[in-house]
Short mmCIF file of C-alpha atoms and ligand atoms in Angstrom, two decimals:
data_model
loop_
_atom_site.label_atom_id
_atom_site.label_comp_id
_atom_site.label_asym_id
_atom_site.label_seq_id
_atom_site.Cartn_x
_atom_site.Cartn_y
_atom_site.Cartn_z
CA MET A 1 -5.32 -21.94 30.43
CA SER A 2 -2.97 -22.29 27.45
CA GLN A 3 -0.83 -19.24 26.39
CA TYR A 4 -3.13 -18.74 23.39
CA GLU A 5 -6.48 -19.21 25.14
CA LEU A 6 -8.62 -16.10 25.25
CA ASP A 7 -11.49 -15.15 27.40
CA LYS A 8 -14.75 -14.89 25.26
CA GLN A 9 -15.68 -11.47 27.05
CA LEU A 10 -12.72 -9.80 25.25
CA SER A 11 -14.81 -9.61 21.88
CA ASP A 12 -17.97 -8.25 23.53
CA VAL A 13 -15.93 -5.62 25.32
CA LEU A 14 -14.14 -4.79 22.26
CA VAL A 15 -17.16 -4.70 19.95
CA GLY A 16 -18.95 -2.25 22.57
CA TRP A 17 -15.82 0.03 22.81
CA TYR A 18 -15.68 -0.02 18.80
CA TRP A 19 -19.34 1.11 18.39
CA VAL A 20 -18.60 4.12 20.50
CA ASN A 21 -15.04 4.99 19.50
CA GLN A 22 -14.66 4.20 15.96
CA ARG A 23 -13.11 6.76 13.59
CA LYS A 24 -15.45 8.09 10.93
CA LEU A 25 -13.70 6.83 7.77
CA PRO A 26 -15.27 6.94 4.10
CA TRP A 27 -15.35 3.07 3.73
CA ARG A 28 -17.04 2.43 6.81
CA GLU A 29 -20.29 4.16 5.54
CA ASP A 30 -21.51 0.87 4.28
CA ASN A 31 -20.47 -2.99 3.98
CA ASP A 32 -20.49 -2.94 0.23
CA PRO A 33 -17.74 -5.65 -0.44
CA PHE A 34 -16.20 -3.55 -3.37
CA HIS A 35 -15.73 -0.58 -0.85
CA VAL A 36 -14.43 -2.84 1.80
CA TRP A 37 -11.99 -4.66 -0.35
CA LEU A 38 -10.80 -1.48 -2.14
CA SER A 39 -10.14 0.23 1.09
CA GLU A 40 -8.26 -2.68 2.56
CA ILE A 41 -6.08 -2.97 -0.60
CA MET A 42 -5.26 0.61 -0.55
CA LEU A 43 -4.60 0.46 3.32
CA GLN A 44 -1.84 -2.17 2.72
CA GLN A 45 1.53 -0.56 3.41
CA THR A 46 -0.37 2.92 3.34
CA ARG A 47 -1.48 5.39 6.13
CA VAL A 48 -5.19 5.97 6.59
CA GLU A 49 -5.01 9.67 6.02
CA ALA A 50 -3.00 9.30 2.70
CA VAL A 51 -5.73 6.68 1.48
CA LYS A 52 -8.97 8.70 2.14
CA ALA A 53 -8.67 11.06 -0.78
CA TYR A 54 -7.37 8.31 -3.13
CA TYR A 55 -10.40 6.03 -1.94
CA ILE A 56 -12.87 8.80 -2.82
CA ARG A 57 -11.45 9.84 -6.03
CA PHE A 58 -11.11 6.25 -7.24
CA LEU A 59 -14.78 5.46 -6.44
CA ASN A 60 -15.92 8.73 -8.24
CA GLU A 61 -14.12 7.38 -11.29
CA ILE A 62 -14.80 3.75 -10.95
CA PRO A 63 -17.94 3.09 -8.75
CA THR A 64 -18.44 -0.49 -9.61
CA ILE A 65 -16.71 -3.76 -10.07
CA GLU A 66 -18.03 -3.79 -13.48
CA VAL A 67 -16.39 -0.50 -14.47
CA LEU A 68 -13.34 -1.45 -12.94
CA ALA A 69 -13.17 -4.75 -15.00
CA ASN A 70 -13.61 -2.51 -18.25
CA THR A 71 -11.41 0.34 -17.44
CA LYS A 72 -8.03 1.00 -19.26
CA GLU A 73 -5.21 -0.40 -17.06
CA GLU A 74 -3.53 3.16 -17.74
CA LYS A 75 -6.30 5.00 -16.07
CA VAL A 76 -6.34 2.54 -13.03
CA LEU A 77 -2.67 3.08 -12.44
CA LYS A 78 -3.24 6.92 -12.97
CA LEU A 79 -5.83 6.72 -10.06
CA TRP A 80 -3.28 4.78 -7.97
CA GLU A 81 -0.41 7.14 -8.78
CA GLY A 82 1.66 8.22 -5.62
CA LEU A 83 0.06 5.19 -3.44
CA GLY A 84 3.05 3.01 -4.61
CA TYR A 85 3.02 -0.73 -4.78
CA TYR A 86 1.29 -0.65 -8.09
CA SER A 87 0.85 -4.35 -8.53
CA ARG A 88 -1.94 -3.81 -5.85
CA ALA A 89 -3.81 -1.93 -8.67
CA ARG A 90 -3.33 -4.28 -11.28
CA ASN A 91 -4.39 -7.14 -9.17
CA LEU A 92 -7.43 -5.34 -8.21
CA GLN A 93 -8.33 -4.92 -11.68
CA LYS A 94 -7.61 -8.54 -12.40
CA ALA A 95 -9.80 -9.79 -9.67
CA ALA A 96 -12.84 -7.61 -10.78
CA GLN A 97 -12.49 -9.30 -14.19
CA ILE A 98 -12.73 -12.74 -12.56
CA ILE A 99 -15.61 -11.53 -10.39
CA MET A 100 -17.31 -10.40 -13.86
CA GLY A 101 -16.39 -13.68 -15.50
CA GLU A 102 -16.86 -16.33 -12.94
CA TYR A 103 -19.44 -14.65 -10.26
CA GLY A 104 -21.58 -12.96 -12.69
CA GLY A 105 -20.45 -9.39 -11.22
CA ILE A 106 -21.54 -10.65 -7.63
CA PHE A 107 -18.70 -10.49 -4.94
CA PRO A 108 -17.98 -14.00 -3.66
CA GLN A 109 -19.28 -14.60 -0.24
CA GLU A 110 -17.15 -17.60 1.02
CA TYR A 111 -13.56 -16.98 2.72
CA ARG A 112 -11.94 -19.60 0.23
CA GLN A 113 -13.24 -17.95 -2.93
CA ILE A 114 -12.31 -14.67 -1.85
CA LEU A 115 -8.88 -15.86 -1.04
CA LYS A 116 -8.47 -17.08 -4.42
CA LEU A 117 -8.77 -13.66 -5.98
CA PRO A 118 -5.51 -12.11 -7.14
CA GLY A 119 -3.97 -9.70 -4.59
CA VAL A 120 -5.98 -11.06 -1.81
CA GLY A 121 -4.28 -12.75 1.10
CA THR A 122 -5.59 -14.26 4.40
CA TYR A 123 -5.74 -10.76 6.08
CA THR A 124 -7.84 -9.04 3.23
CA ALA A 125 -10.02 -12.14 2.85
CA GLY A 126 -10.57 -12.36 6.54
CA ALA A 127 -11.59 -8.69 6.54
CA ILE A 128 -13.91 -8.84 3.67
CA ALA A 129 -15.61 -12.15 4.84
CA SER A 130 -16.22 -10.75 8.35
CA ILE A 131 -17.17 -7.10 7.62
CA CYS A 132 -19.29 -7.92 4.73
CA PHE A 133 -20.57 -11.37 5.21
CA ASP A 134 -20.37 -11.78 9.14
CA ALA A 135 -18.03 -14.60 8.93
CA PRO A 136 -15.88 -15.46 11.78
CA THR A 137 -12.72 -15.10 9.85
CA PRO A 138 -9.92 -13.03 11.83
CA ALA A 139 -7.98 -10.57 9.72
CA VAL A 140 -4.50 -10.57 11.26
CA ASP A 141 -2.14 -7.92 9.94
CA GLY A 142 0.87 -6.54 11.91
CA ASN A 143 -1.43 -4.25 13.72
CA VAL A 144 -3.68 -6.91 15.07
CA LEU A 145 -0.43 -9.09 15.53
CA ARG A 146 0.90 -6.38 18.00
CA VAL A 147 -2.18 -6.08 19.81
CA MET A 148 -2.82 -9.73 20.39
CA ALA A 149 0.89 -10.28 21.24
CA ARG A 150 0.60 -7.93 23.89
CA ILE A 151 -2.87 -9.05 25.24
CA LEU A 152 -1.43 -12.69 25.19
CA ALA A 153 2.17 -11.45 26.49
CA ILE A 154 3.96 -13.48 23.61
CA THR A 155 7.52 -12.96 23.89
CA GLU A 156 8.36 -15.06 20.70
CA SER A 157 8.84 -13.07 17.55
CA THR A 158 5.82 -12.21 15.92
CA ASP A 159 7.42 -12.85 12.47
CA LEU A 160 7.11 -16.52 13.05
CA PRO A 161 4.35 -18.20 11.15
CA ALA A 162 3.37 -20.30 14.02
CA VAL A 163 2.66 -17.25 16.24
CA LYS A 164 0.41 -15.65 13.69
CA ARG A 165 -1.33 -19.16 13.01
CA ASN A 166 -1.93 -19.41 16.54
CA ILE A 167 -3.34 -16.10 17.17
CA THR A 168 -5.62 -16.53 14.10
CA HIS A 169 -6.85 -19.61 15.58
CA ALA A 170 -7.37 -18.18 19.05
CA LEU A 171 -9.39 -15.23 17.50
CA ALA A 172 -11.61 -17.32 15.38
CA HIS A 173 -12.91 -19.02 18.82
CA ILE A 174 -14.10 -15.72 20.24
CA TYR A 175 -15.96 -14.25 17.35
CA PRO A 176 -19.37 -12.94 18.28
CA GLN A 177 -22.19 -13.92 16.05
CA GLY A 178 -23.77 -11.06 14.28
CA GLN A 179 -20.93 -8.74 15.00
CA SER A 180 -18.00 -10.40 13.17
CA GLY A 181 -17.21 -7.12 11.11
CA ALA A 182 -17.36 -4.96 14.27
CA PHE A 183 -14.82 -7.34 16.00
CA THR A 184 -12.65 -7.53 13.07
CA GLN A 185 -12.57 -3.75 13.06
CA SER A 186 -12.44 -3.22 16.65
CA LEU A 187 -9.03 -4.91 16.53
CA MET A 188 -7.86 -2.86 13.76
CA GLU A 189 -9.14 0.29 15.49
CA LEU A 190 -7.43 -0.69 18.84
CA GLY A 191 -4.02 -1.22 17.09
CA ALA A 192 -4.46 2.05 15.16
CA THR A 193 -5.60 4.44 18.01
CA VAL A 194 -4.62 2.78 21.48
CA CYS A 195 -2.44 -0.13 21.26
CA ILE A 196 0.07 1.62 18.98
CA PRO A 197 3.48 0.91 17.58
CA ASN A 198 6.60 2.61 17.98
CA GLY A 199 6.51 3.39 21.69
CA LYS A 200 4.44 3.43 24.71
CA PRO A 201 0.74 2.09 23.92
CA CYS A 202 -1.92 4.06 25.53
CA CYS A 203 -2.88 1.37 28.26
CA GLU A 204 -4.48 3.93 30.52
CA ALA A 205 -7.08 4.60 27.74
CA CYS A 206 -7.45 0.75 26.77
CA PRO A 207 -10.92 -1.02 27.13
CA VAL A 208 -9.23 -4.46 27.34
CA GLN A 209 -6.53 -3.45 30.07
CA SER A 210 -8.05 -6.21 32.33
CA PHE A 211 -7.60 -8.91 29.82
CA CYS A 212 -4.00 -7.82 28.75
CA ARG A 213 -1.34 -9.96 30.03
CA ALA A 214 1.66 -7.63 28.87
CA PHE A 215 0.02 -4.73 30.81
CA GLN A 216 -0.58 -6.83 34.08
CA ASN A 217 3.16 -7.88 33.75
CA ASN A 218 4.30 -4.37 32.84
CA ILE A 219 5.91 -5.69 29.47
CA ALA A 220 3.65 -4.04 27.15
CA GLU A 221 6.65 -1.94 25.64
CA ASP A 222 8.71 -4.96 25.05
CA ILE A 223 6.09 -6.60 22.72
CA PRO A 224 6.05 -7.23 19.93
CA VAL A 225 9.31 -8.90 19.59
CA LYS A 226 10.31 -8.93 15.89
CA LYS A 227 13.48 -10.44 14.03
CA GLN A 228 16.03 -8.14 12.99
CA LYS A 229 14.97 -6.24 9.85
CA GLN A 230 16.81 -6.99 6.65
CA VAL A 231 19.09 -4.38 5.49
CA ARG A 232 18.03 -2.62 2.21
CA LYS A 233 20.02 -2.93 -0.84
CA ILE A 234 21.28 0.36 -2.13
CA GLN A 235 21.09 0.94 -5.78
CA GLU A 236 22.36 3.99 -7.70
CA LEU A 237 20.51 5.52 -10.63
CA THR A 238 21.11 8.32 -12.99
CA VAL A 239 17.85 9.99 -14.37
CA LEU A 240 17.77 12.07 -17.44
CA VAL A 241 15.01 14.59 -17.75
CA LEU A 242 15.46 15.22 -21.49
CA VAL A 243 13.51 18.18 -22.74
CA CYS A 244 12.95 19.16 -26.47
CA ASP A 245 10.65 22.02 -27.47
CA GLY A 246 9.07 22.03 -24.28
CA CYS A 247 8.13 18.32 -24.39
CA PHE A 248 9.73 15.58 -22.08
CA ALA A 249 11.11 12.22 -23.11
CA ILE A 250 9.61 9.32 -21.07
CA ARG A 251 9.32 5.67 -21.64
CA LYS A 252 7.30 2.76 -20.23
CA ARG A 253 8.89 0.36 -17.86
CA GLU A 254 8.90 -3.36 -18.42
CA SER A 255 5.56 -5.28 -17.96
CA LYS A 256 7.11 -7.26 -15.01
CA GLY A 257 9.10 -6.49 -11.99
CA LEU A 258 9.42 -3.18 -9.82
CA LEU A 259 6.95 -0.50 -10.81
CA ALA A 260 5.84 -2.59 -13.85
CA GLY A 261 4.11 -0.71 -16.69
CA MET A 262 4.54 2.83 -15.12
CA TRP A 263 6.17 5.63 -17.09
CA GLU A 264 9.73 6.95 -16.29
CA PHE A 265 12.31 9.40 -17.37
CA PRO A 266 15.07 7.54 -19.28
CA ASN A 267 17.70 6.36 -16.82
CA VAL A 268 20.58 4.17 -16.25
CA ASP A 269 22.12 2.17 -13.25
CA GLY A 270 25.06 3.92 -11.45
CA LYS A 271 25.80 7.49 -10.83
CA CYS A 272 27.15 9.70 -13.83
CA THR A 273 28.82 12.79 -13.91
CA SER A 274 27.50 15.77 -15.96
CA GLY A 275 29.83 14.91 -18.65
CA GLN A 276 28.82 11.19 -18.78
CA ALA A 277 25.31 12.26 -18.77
CA LEU A 278 25.70 14.43 -21.79
CA GLU A 279 27.46 11.70 -23.61
CA LEU A 280 24.74 9.37 -22.93
CA ALA A 281 22.04 11.73 -24.12
CA MET A 282 24.33 12.32 -27.33
CA ARG A 283 24.35 8.44 -27.81
CA TRP A 284 20.59 8.34 -27.44
CA GLY A 285 20.44 10.73 -30.47
CA VAL A 286 18.83 13.58 -28.73
CA ALA A 287 21.52 16.22 -29.52
CA PRO A 288 21.86 17.83 -26.27
CA SER A 289 22.58 21.61 -26.13
CA GLY A 290 22.90 22.20 -22.26
CA ILE A 291 22.60 20.52 -18.83
CA ASP A 292 21.79 21.98 -15.38
CA ASP A 293 23.39 20.95 -11.89
CA PRO A 294 22.30 17.58 -10.88
CA ILE A 295 19.58 17.08 -8.15
CA GLU A 296 20.07 14.29 -5.69
CA ARG A 297 17.16 12.26 -4.35
CA THR A 298 16.42 8.91 -2.61
CA HIS A 299 13.56 6.86 -3.00
CA ILE A 300 12.74 3.75 -0.37
CA PHE A 301 11.03 0.60 -1.54
CA THR A 302 10.69 -2.36 0.85
CA HIS A 303 13.99 -4.24 -0.14
CA ILE A 304 15.71 -1.46 -1.96
CA LYS A 305 16.74 1.99 -1.78
CA TRP A 306 17.50 4.12 -4.85
CA LYS A 307 20.11 6.96 -4.64
CA MET A 308 18.95 8.95 -7.59
CA THR A 309 20.74 11.55 -9.58
CA PHE A 310 18.68 13.69 -11.84
CA TYR A 311 20.13 15.94 -14.88
CA TYR A 312 17.82 18.37 -16.83
CA ILE A 313 18.99 18.32 -20.30
CA ARG A 314 18.07 20.53 -23.03
CA CYS A 315 17.99 18.81 -26.39
CA GLN A 316 17.50 19.56 -30.12
CA THR A 317 16.24 16.35 -31.62
CA PRO A 318 13.20 14.38 -30.27
CA ALA A 319 14.61 10.87 -30.74
CA LYS A 320 11.95 8.34 -31.66
CA GLN A 321 13.12 5.83 -28.97
CA PHE A 322 11.16 7.95 -26.39
CA HIS A 323 7.77 9.08 -26.11
CA TRP A 324 7.66 12.81 -25.96
CA THR A 325 4.97 14.64 -23.89
CA GLU A 326 4.09 18.21 -22.66
CA GLN A 327 4.31 18.87 -18.89
CA SER A 328 0.61 19.12 -18.60
CA ALA A 329 0.00 15.79 -20.32
CA LEU A 330 2.84 14.35 -18.06
CA LEU A 331 0.94 15.25 -14.94
CA LYS A 332 -2.55 14.51 -16.19
CA THR A 333 -2.35 11.48 -18.22
CA TYR A 334 0.69 9.46 -17.54
CA ALA A 335 0.93 7.16 -14.58
CA VAL A 336 4.45 8.15 -13.20
CA PRO A 337 5.54 6.57 -9.89
CA VAL A 338 6.85 8.99 -7.28
CA ALA A 339 10.42 7.95 -7.56
CA PHE A 340 10.23 9.61 -10.90
CA LYS A 341 8.19 12.73 -10.32
CA LEU A 342 9.79 15.74 -11.84
CA PRO A 343 11.90 17.67 -9.36
CA SER A 344 9.91 20.82 -8.16
CA GLN A 345 12.75 23.05 -9.33
CA TRP A 346 12.26 21.96 -13.05
CA THR A 347 8.57 21.95 -13.27
CA GLN A 348 8.27 25.65 -14.48
CA GLN A 349 11.39 25.60 -16.81
FE1 SF4 B 1 -2.45 -2.73 24.28
FE2 SF4 B 1 -2.00 -1.60 26.72
FE3 SF4 B 1 -4.38 -2.13 25.74
FE4 SF4 B 1 -2.51 -4.24 26.52
S1 SF4 B 1 -3.44 -2.61 27.87
S2 SF4 B 1 -3.73 -3.96 24.73
S3 SF4 B 1 -0.65 -3.01 25.74
S4 SF4 B 1 -2.82 -0.79 25.12
#
């Protein structure tokens, strides 16, 4: 038996376990491809608990692919506000427009077609094709890689493309006919609830203990082996919360790059003192009349960490280079990423 060879019974056992033990989640109520697709995109890099409310709210406002294709981008981003990785929302809408234009509004069924949609990678395409269309297409993300690396006792780094490729290939061979979606979801579920990351997996409660080579060799906690993580770049940022007659100055970020197209408070690179922040406000033509003590905050992205210094500055001139808005509209209408959320100390001023 080669290292990547899997016992066919593994899928039957997992599927049986899944039907009894699956968590009740809003996107599991049906196999509508729009619902499965939306949930898979929302769940990328985001916890299940955090996604639930977003998923329900999004579908209440945007119930179909057609509505998504025709909704203003600003509204889609607002519904995504707080979830982060906003390019996901933009790609979702672009893909909806492609589905309307090229597939007559019907979600494509073939794995290769699904994979071509913007924002859809092999994991998401595999998940949709198996869950919605019963295709034997594995969905291998970090969770499934971990589970399978343990079951197969793989001691190479799971970051290696060849490891992922071999696991995907091995899984594709044991997909049970008519139960593809359940098998895909059983692996996700096992990774989320039993064969968990960061610490000891719950092997005593695991339905596939007898198939698991890491368990048998007592090395489950040493797997997966990962390459050393890249160190995040640190960037300092000074954010000026300019307030004039109860209105806040905001501006739209560039249409490309980090947090593209979202709204933000005016800011500059580096860490300014209060004096420098006032000087800057003066140069921006807002006639500052007072400044509060700064608030420090950090925000972490995948590759970068922002160390942010916020200043609250009262101003007398609403300079035209900014967009000025009341606090209520700022909260309700504009898509502002979490990094630029108004510090709570200043929300009532
Ligand atoms: Fe994971 Fe333990 Fe189950 Fe193996 S036996 S799959 S290590 S939970």
